[in-house]
Coordinates of C-alpha atoms and ligand atoms in Angstrom, one line a residue:
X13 CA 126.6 49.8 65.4
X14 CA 124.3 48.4 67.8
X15 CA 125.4 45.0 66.3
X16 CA 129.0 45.4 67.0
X17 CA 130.0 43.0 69.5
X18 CA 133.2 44.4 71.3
X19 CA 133.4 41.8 73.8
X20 CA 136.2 39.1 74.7
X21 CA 134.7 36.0 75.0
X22 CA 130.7 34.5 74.3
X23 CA 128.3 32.1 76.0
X24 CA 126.0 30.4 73.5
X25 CA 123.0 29.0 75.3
X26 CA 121.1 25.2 73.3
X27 CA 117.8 25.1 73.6
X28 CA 118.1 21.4 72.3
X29 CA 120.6 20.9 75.3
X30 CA 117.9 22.6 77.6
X31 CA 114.9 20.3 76.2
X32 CA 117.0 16.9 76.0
X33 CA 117.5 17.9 80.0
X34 CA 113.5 18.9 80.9
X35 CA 112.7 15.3 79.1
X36 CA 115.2 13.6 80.8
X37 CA 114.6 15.6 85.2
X38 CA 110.5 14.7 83.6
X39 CA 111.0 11.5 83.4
X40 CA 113.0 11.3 86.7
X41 CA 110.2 13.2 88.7
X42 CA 107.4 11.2 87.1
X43 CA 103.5 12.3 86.8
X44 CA 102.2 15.1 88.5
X45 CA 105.6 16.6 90.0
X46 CA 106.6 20.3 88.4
X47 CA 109.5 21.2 88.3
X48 CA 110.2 25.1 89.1
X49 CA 113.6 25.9 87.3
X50 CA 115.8 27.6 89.8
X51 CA 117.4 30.8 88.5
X52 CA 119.3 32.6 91.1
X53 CA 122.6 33.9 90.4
X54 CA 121.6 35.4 87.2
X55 CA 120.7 31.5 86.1
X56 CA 123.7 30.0 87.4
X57 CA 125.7 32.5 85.0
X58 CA 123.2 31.8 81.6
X59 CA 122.1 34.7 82.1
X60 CA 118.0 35.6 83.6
X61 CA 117.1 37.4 80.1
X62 CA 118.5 35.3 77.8
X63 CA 117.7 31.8 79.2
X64 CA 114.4 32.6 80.8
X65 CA 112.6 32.8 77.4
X66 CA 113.9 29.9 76.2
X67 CA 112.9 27.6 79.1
X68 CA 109.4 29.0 78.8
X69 CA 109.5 28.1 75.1
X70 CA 110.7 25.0 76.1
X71 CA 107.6 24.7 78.9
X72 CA 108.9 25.8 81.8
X73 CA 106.7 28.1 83.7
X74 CA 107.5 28.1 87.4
X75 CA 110.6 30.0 88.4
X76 CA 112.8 30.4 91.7
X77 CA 115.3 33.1 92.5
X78 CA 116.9 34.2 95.6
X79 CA 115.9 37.6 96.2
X80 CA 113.6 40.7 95.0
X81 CA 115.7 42.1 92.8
X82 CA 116.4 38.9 90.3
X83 CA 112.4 38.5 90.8
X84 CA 112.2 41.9 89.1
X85 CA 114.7 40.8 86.4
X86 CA 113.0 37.4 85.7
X87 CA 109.3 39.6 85.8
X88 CA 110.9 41.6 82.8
X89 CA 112.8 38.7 81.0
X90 CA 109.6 36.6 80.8
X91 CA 107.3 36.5 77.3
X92 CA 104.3 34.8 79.1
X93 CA 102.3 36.6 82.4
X94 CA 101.6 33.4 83.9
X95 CA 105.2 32.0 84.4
X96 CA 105.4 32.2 88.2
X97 CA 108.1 34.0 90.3
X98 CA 109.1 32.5 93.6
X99 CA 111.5 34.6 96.4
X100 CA 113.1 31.3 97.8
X101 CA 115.2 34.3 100.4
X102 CA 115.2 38.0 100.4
X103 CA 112.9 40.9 100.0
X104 CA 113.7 43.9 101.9
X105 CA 110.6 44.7 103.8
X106 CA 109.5 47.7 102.0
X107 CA 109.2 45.6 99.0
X108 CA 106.9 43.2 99.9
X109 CA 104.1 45.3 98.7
X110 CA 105.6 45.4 95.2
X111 CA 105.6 41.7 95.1
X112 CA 102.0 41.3 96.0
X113 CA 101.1 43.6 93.9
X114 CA 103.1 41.0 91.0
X115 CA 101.5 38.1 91.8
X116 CA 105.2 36.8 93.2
X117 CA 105.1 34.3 95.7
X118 CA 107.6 34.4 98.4
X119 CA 109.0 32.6 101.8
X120 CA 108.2 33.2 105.0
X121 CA 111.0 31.9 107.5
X122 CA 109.8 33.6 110.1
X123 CA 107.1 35.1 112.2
X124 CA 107.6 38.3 111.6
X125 CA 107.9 38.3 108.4
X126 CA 104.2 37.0 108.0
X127 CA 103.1 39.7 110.0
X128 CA 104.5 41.7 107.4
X129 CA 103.0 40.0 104.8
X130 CA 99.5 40.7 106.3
X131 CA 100.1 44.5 106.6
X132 CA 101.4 44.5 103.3
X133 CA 98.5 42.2 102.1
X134 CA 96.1 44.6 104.0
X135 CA 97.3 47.9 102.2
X136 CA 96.8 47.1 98.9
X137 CA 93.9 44.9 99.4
X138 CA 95.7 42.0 97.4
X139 CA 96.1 38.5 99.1
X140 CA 100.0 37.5 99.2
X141 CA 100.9 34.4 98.3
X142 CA 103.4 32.7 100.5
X143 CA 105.5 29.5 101.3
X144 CA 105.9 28.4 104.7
X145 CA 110.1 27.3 104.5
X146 CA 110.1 24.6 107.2
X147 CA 113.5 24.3 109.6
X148 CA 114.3 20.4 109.6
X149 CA 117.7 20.5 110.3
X150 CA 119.6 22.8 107.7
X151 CA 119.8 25.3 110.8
X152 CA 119.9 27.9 108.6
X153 CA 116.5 29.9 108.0
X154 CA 113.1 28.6 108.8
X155 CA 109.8 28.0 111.2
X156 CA 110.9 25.9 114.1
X157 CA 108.3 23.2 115.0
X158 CA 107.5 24.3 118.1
X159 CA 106.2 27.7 116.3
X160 CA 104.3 25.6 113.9
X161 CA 100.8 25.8 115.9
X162 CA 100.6 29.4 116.8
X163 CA 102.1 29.8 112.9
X164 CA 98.9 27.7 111.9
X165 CA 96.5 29.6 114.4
X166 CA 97.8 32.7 112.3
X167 CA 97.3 32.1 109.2
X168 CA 94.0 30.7 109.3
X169 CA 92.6 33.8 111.2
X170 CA 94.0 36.1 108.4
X171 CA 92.9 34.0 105.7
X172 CA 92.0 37.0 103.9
X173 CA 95.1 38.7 103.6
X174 CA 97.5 35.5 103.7
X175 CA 97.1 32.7 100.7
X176 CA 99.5 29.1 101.3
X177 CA 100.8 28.4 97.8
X178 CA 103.2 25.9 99.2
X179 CA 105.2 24.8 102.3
X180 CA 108.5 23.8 101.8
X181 CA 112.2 22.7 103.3
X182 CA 116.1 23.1 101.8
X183 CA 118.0 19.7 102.5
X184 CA 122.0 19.9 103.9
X185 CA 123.4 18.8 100.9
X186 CA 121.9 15.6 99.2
X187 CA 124.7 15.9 97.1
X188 CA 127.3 14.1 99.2
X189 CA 126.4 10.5 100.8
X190 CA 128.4 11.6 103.9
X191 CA 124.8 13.8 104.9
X192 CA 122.9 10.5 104.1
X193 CA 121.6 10.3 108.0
X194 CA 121.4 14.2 108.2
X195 CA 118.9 13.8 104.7
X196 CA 117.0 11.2 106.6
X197 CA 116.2 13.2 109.8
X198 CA 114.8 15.9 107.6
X199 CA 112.9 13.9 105.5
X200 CA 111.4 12.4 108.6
X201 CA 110.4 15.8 110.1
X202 CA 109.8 17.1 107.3
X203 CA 106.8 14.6 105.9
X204 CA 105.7 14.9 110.0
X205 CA 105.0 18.6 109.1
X206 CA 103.6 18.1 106.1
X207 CA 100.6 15.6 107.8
X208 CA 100.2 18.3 110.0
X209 CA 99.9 21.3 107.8
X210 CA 97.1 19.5 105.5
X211 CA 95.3 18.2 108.9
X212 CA 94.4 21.9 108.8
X213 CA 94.3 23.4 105.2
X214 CA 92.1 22.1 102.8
X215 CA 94.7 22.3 99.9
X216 CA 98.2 23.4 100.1
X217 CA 99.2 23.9 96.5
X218 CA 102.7 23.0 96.0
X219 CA 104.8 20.7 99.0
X220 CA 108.4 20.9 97.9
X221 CA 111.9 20.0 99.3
X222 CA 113.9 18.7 96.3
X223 CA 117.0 20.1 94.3
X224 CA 118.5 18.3 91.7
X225 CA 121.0 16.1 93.9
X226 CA 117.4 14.9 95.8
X227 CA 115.6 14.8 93.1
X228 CA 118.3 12.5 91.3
X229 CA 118.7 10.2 94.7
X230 CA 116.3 11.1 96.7
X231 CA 113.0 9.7 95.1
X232 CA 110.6 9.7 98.2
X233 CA 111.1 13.3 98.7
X234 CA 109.5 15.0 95.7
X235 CA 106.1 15.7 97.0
X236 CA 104.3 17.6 93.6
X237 CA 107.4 20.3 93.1
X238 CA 110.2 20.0 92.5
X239 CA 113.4 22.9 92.6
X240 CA 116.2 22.0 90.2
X241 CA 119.3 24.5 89.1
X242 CA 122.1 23.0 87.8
X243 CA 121.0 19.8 86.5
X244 CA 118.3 21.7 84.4
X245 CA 121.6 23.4 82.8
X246 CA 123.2 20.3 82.2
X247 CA 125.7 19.9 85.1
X248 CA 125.5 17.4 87.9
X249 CA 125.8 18.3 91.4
X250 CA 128.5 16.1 92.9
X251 CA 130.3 13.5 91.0
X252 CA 128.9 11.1 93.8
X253 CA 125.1 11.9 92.0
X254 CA 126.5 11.5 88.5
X255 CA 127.6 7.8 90.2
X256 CA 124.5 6.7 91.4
X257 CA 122.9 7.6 88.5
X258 CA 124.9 5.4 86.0
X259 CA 124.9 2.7 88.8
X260 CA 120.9 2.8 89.2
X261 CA 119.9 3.5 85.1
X262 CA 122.6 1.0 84.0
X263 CA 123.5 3.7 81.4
X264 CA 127.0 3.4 82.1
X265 CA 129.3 6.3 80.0
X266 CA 126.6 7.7 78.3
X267 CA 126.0 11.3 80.2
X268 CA 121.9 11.8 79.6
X269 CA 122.5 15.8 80.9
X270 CA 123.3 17.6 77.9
X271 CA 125.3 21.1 79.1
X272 CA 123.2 24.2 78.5
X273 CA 125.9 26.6 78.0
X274 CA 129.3 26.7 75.4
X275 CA 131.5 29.5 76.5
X276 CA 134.2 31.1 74.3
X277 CA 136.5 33.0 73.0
X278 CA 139.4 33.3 69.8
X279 CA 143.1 33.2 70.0
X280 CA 144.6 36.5 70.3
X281 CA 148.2 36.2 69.3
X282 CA 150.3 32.9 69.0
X283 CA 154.5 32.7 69.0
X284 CA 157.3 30.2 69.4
X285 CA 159.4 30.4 72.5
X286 CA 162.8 28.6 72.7
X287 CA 163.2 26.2 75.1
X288 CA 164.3 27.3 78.9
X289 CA 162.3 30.6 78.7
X290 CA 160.3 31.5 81.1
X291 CA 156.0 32.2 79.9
X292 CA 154.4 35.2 81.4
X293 CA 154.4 36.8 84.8
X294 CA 157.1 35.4 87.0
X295 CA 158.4 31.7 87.3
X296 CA 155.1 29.8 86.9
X297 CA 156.2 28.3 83.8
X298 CA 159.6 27.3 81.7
X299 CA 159.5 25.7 78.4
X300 CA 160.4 22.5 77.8
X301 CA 161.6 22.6 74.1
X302 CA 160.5 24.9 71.6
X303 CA 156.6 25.6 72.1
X304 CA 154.3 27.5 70.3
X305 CA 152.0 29.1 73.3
X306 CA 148.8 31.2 72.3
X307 CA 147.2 34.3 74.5
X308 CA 143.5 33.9 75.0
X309 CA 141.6 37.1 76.0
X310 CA 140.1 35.7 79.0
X311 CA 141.2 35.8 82.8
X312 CA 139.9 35.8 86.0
X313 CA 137.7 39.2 85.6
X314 CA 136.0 37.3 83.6
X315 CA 135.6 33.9 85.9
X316 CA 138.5 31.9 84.7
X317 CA 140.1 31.3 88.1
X318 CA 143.7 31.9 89.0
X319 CA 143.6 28.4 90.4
X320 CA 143.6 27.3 86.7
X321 CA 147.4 28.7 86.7
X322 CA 149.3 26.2 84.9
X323 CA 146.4 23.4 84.9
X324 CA 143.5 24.3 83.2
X325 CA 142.4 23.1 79.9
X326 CA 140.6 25.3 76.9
X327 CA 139.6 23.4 73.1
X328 CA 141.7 24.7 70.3
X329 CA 140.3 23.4 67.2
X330 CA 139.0 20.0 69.0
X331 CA 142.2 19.7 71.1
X332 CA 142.6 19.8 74.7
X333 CA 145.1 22.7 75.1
X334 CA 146.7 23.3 78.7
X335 CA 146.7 26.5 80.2
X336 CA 150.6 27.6 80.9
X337 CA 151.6 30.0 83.5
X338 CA 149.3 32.4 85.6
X339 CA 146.0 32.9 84.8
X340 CA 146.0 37.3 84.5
X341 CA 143.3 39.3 85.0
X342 CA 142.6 39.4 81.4
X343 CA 144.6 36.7 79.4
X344 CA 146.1 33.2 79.4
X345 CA 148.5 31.4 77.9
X346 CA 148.0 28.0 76.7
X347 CA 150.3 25.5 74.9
X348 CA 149.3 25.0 71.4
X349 CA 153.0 23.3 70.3
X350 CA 150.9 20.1 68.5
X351 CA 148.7 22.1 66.7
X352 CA 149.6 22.6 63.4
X353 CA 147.7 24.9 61.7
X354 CA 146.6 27.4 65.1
X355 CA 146.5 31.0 64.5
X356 CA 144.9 34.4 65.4
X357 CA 141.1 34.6 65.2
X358 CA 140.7 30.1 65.9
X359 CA 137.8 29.6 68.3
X360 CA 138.5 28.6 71.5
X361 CA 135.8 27.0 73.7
X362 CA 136.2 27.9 77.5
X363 CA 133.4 25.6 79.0
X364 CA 131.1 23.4 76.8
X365 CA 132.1 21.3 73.2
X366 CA 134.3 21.4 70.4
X367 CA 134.3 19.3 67.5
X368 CA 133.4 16.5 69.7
X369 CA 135.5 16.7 72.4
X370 CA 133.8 18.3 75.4
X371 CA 134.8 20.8 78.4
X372 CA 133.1 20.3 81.3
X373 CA 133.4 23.0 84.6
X374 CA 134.8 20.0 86.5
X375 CA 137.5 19.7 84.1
X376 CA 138.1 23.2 84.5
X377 CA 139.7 23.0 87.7
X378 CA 140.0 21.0 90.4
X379 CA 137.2 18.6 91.8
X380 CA 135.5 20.0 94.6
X381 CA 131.8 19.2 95.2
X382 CA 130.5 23.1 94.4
X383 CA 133.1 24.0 91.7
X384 CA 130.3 23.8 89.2
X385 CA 127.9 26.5 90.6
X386 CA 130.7 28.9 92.0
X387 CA 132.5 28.8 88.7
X388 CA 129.0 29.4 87.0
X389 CA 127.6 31.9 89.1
X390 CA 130.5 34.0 88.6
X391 CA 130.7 34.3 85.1
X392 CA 130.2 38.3 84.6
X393 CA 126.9 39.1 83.4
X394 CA 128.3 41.3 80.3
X395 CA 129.3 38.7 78.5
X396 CA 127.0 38.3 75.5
X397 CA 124.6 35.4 76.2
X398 CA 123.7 34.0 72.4
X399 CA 120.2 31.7 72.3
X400 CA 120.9 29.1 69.2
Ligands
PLP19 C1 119.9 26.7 94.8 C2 118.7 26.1 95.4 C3 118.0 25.0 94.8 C4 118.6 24.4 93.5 O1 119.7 23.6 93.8 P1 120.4 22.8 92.6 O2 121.4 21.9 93.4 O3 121.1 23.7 91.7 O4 119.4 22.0 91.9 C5 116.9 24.5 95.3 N1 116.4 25.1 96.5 C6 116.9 26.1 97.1 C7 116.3 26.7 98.3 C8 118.1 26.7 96.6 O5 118.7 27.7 97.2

């Protein structure tokens, strides 16, 4: 029984997808920059356990989540002991020990936080193994540069309990060209740091600022790391990026980010509905003629907005099929009137391809420059994820 899959809807996970976009984020970053694949928010929605192992089969081995407790998840999802774990934010204090003690490296955004680090690092005789998170503009979290010298003064008195495995700064969104100047203030301050952080330490490991908007725009800001999320999964993070992308490769139409992810689900029920008739709750939606309109078990418990309400799009059988009426907490209604042979149990793809034709999240909805990682990110984690 343990088989039995009683779930509404899948998310298939390609590891061909995955490896076509490590060759191609490689080739961008060039020699001698790694990339750390950014996994908070349970992988942007792939799921920790399930895509974890496959990026490591695929040659990942440097990892970044948000806080302790997806470390924990990505420390029991991995296959191979030296993939790394980086905290990028939060570790409650009394769990700083724990990730000493797992060789998980973490930020420090703030003086007392390395102070904690030290005690920590002191009690269970085990160095921890930090990265200094730079403020240079994102006003956010982060060491201020007039701490920098006392910061410095610190950590090389308590070089015994305190190892630098990187120092590193978040950018304002290098996404949008409307934060171009913003981008360039903290690139500035941020390489005026770095000179001064290897004026004294002998070797700083890893010196990394870029996501995957900087990384695809942004080439004199990769240092030897690199932290890319959605582009490793095949998405790109503004339409503005995907732009200046096909603008710069001259590789105009052709899309060199394969997505990761193919979310789906099977009709539930088709019928005919006369024309004039209203579908579903209330007065979203009247028939036109007579139109044959299919339920899909899927609504927004399970991610798929209410904004998608008579405007989102689902593949029937490679066919673009419109969502009609309100999206409901479990089901939708979509038109299938021109397909011929539709009927109960017909795949239905949600986000990714279908015979060709192709989904993407910013189809989904409306365009807004973070659709892709909130729709993602809140795609329930019970859904089965399904390595192919
Ligand atoms: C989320 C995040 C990233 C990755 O951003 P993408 O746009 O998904 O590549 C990198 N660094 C930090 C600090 C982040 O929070």
């Amino acid at each position: 029984m343990s088989d039995l899959n009683l779930q509404s809807s899948t998310i298939e996970l390609s590891k061909k997808a995955l490896a076509n976009n490590i060759e191609f984020l490689k080739q961008k970053a060039g020699p001698g920059v790694r990339i750390s694949s950014v996994i908070k928010g349970n992988a942007y929605g792939h799921g920790i356990s399930s895509y974890l192992p496959m990026a490591e089969s695929c040659g990942l081995s440097h990892f970044s989540v948000f806080s302790a407790d997806e470390a924990q998840k990505a420390i029991m999802a991995r296959t191979n002991t030296d993939s790394h774990v980086m905290i990028m934010g939060m570790i409650p204090d009394d769990a700083i020990e724990w990730a000493i003690e797992n060789d998980i490296s973490f930020y420090i955004f703030e003086r007392g936080r390395l102070e904690a680090a030290k005690k920590a690092s002191d009690k269970i005789n085990k160095k921890a193994r930090i990265h200094l998170q730079l403020e240079t503009g994102m006003n956010r979290v982060g060491i201020e540069e007039h701490e920098f010298e006392s910061i410095i003064q610190y950590l090389l008195s308590n070089r015994d309990f305190i190892q630098i495995d990187g120092i590193c700064t978040h950018f304002a969104g290098a996404e949008s060209v409307e934060n171009y100047e913003r981008i360039q203030l903290q690139k500035k301050r941020f390489k005026k740091a770095v000179m001064k952080f290897r004026s004294h330490f002998d070797h700083i490991p890893s010196v990394h600022a870029a996501s995957s908007a900087a990384l695809l725009t942004y080439p004199d800001t990769l240092y030897n790391m690199v932290r890319v999320g959605i582009a490793l999964y095949g998405f790109w993070p503004s339409r503005e990026v995907y732009m200046h992308l096909q603008k710069s490769d001259r590789r105009e139409g052709e899309d060199p980010l394969k997505r990761v992810m193919c979310w789906k689900s099977t009709i539930m029920s088709v019928k005919e509905v006369d024309e004039g008739h209203y579908i579903g709750y209330g007065k979203m939606y009247k028939t036109i003629g007579c139109e044959k309109i299919a339920t899909v078990p899927i609504g927004y418990t399970h991610g798929f907005g209410r904004n998608l309400t008579n405007s989102g799009y689902v593949l029937v059988n490679g066919n673009r099929s419109r969502v009609v009426g309100l999206v409901n907490m479990n089901m939708i209604t979509i038109d299938v009137t021109n397909l011929e042979n539709v009927k109960r149990g017909d795949e239905v793809v949600m986000i990714g391809k279908q015979n060709g034709h192709e989904i993407t999240v910013a189809s989904f909805g409306e365009m807004s420059n973070n659709l892709n990682y909130e729709v993602l990110a809140r795609l329930p984690a019970d859904i089965p994820r399904i390595v192919k």
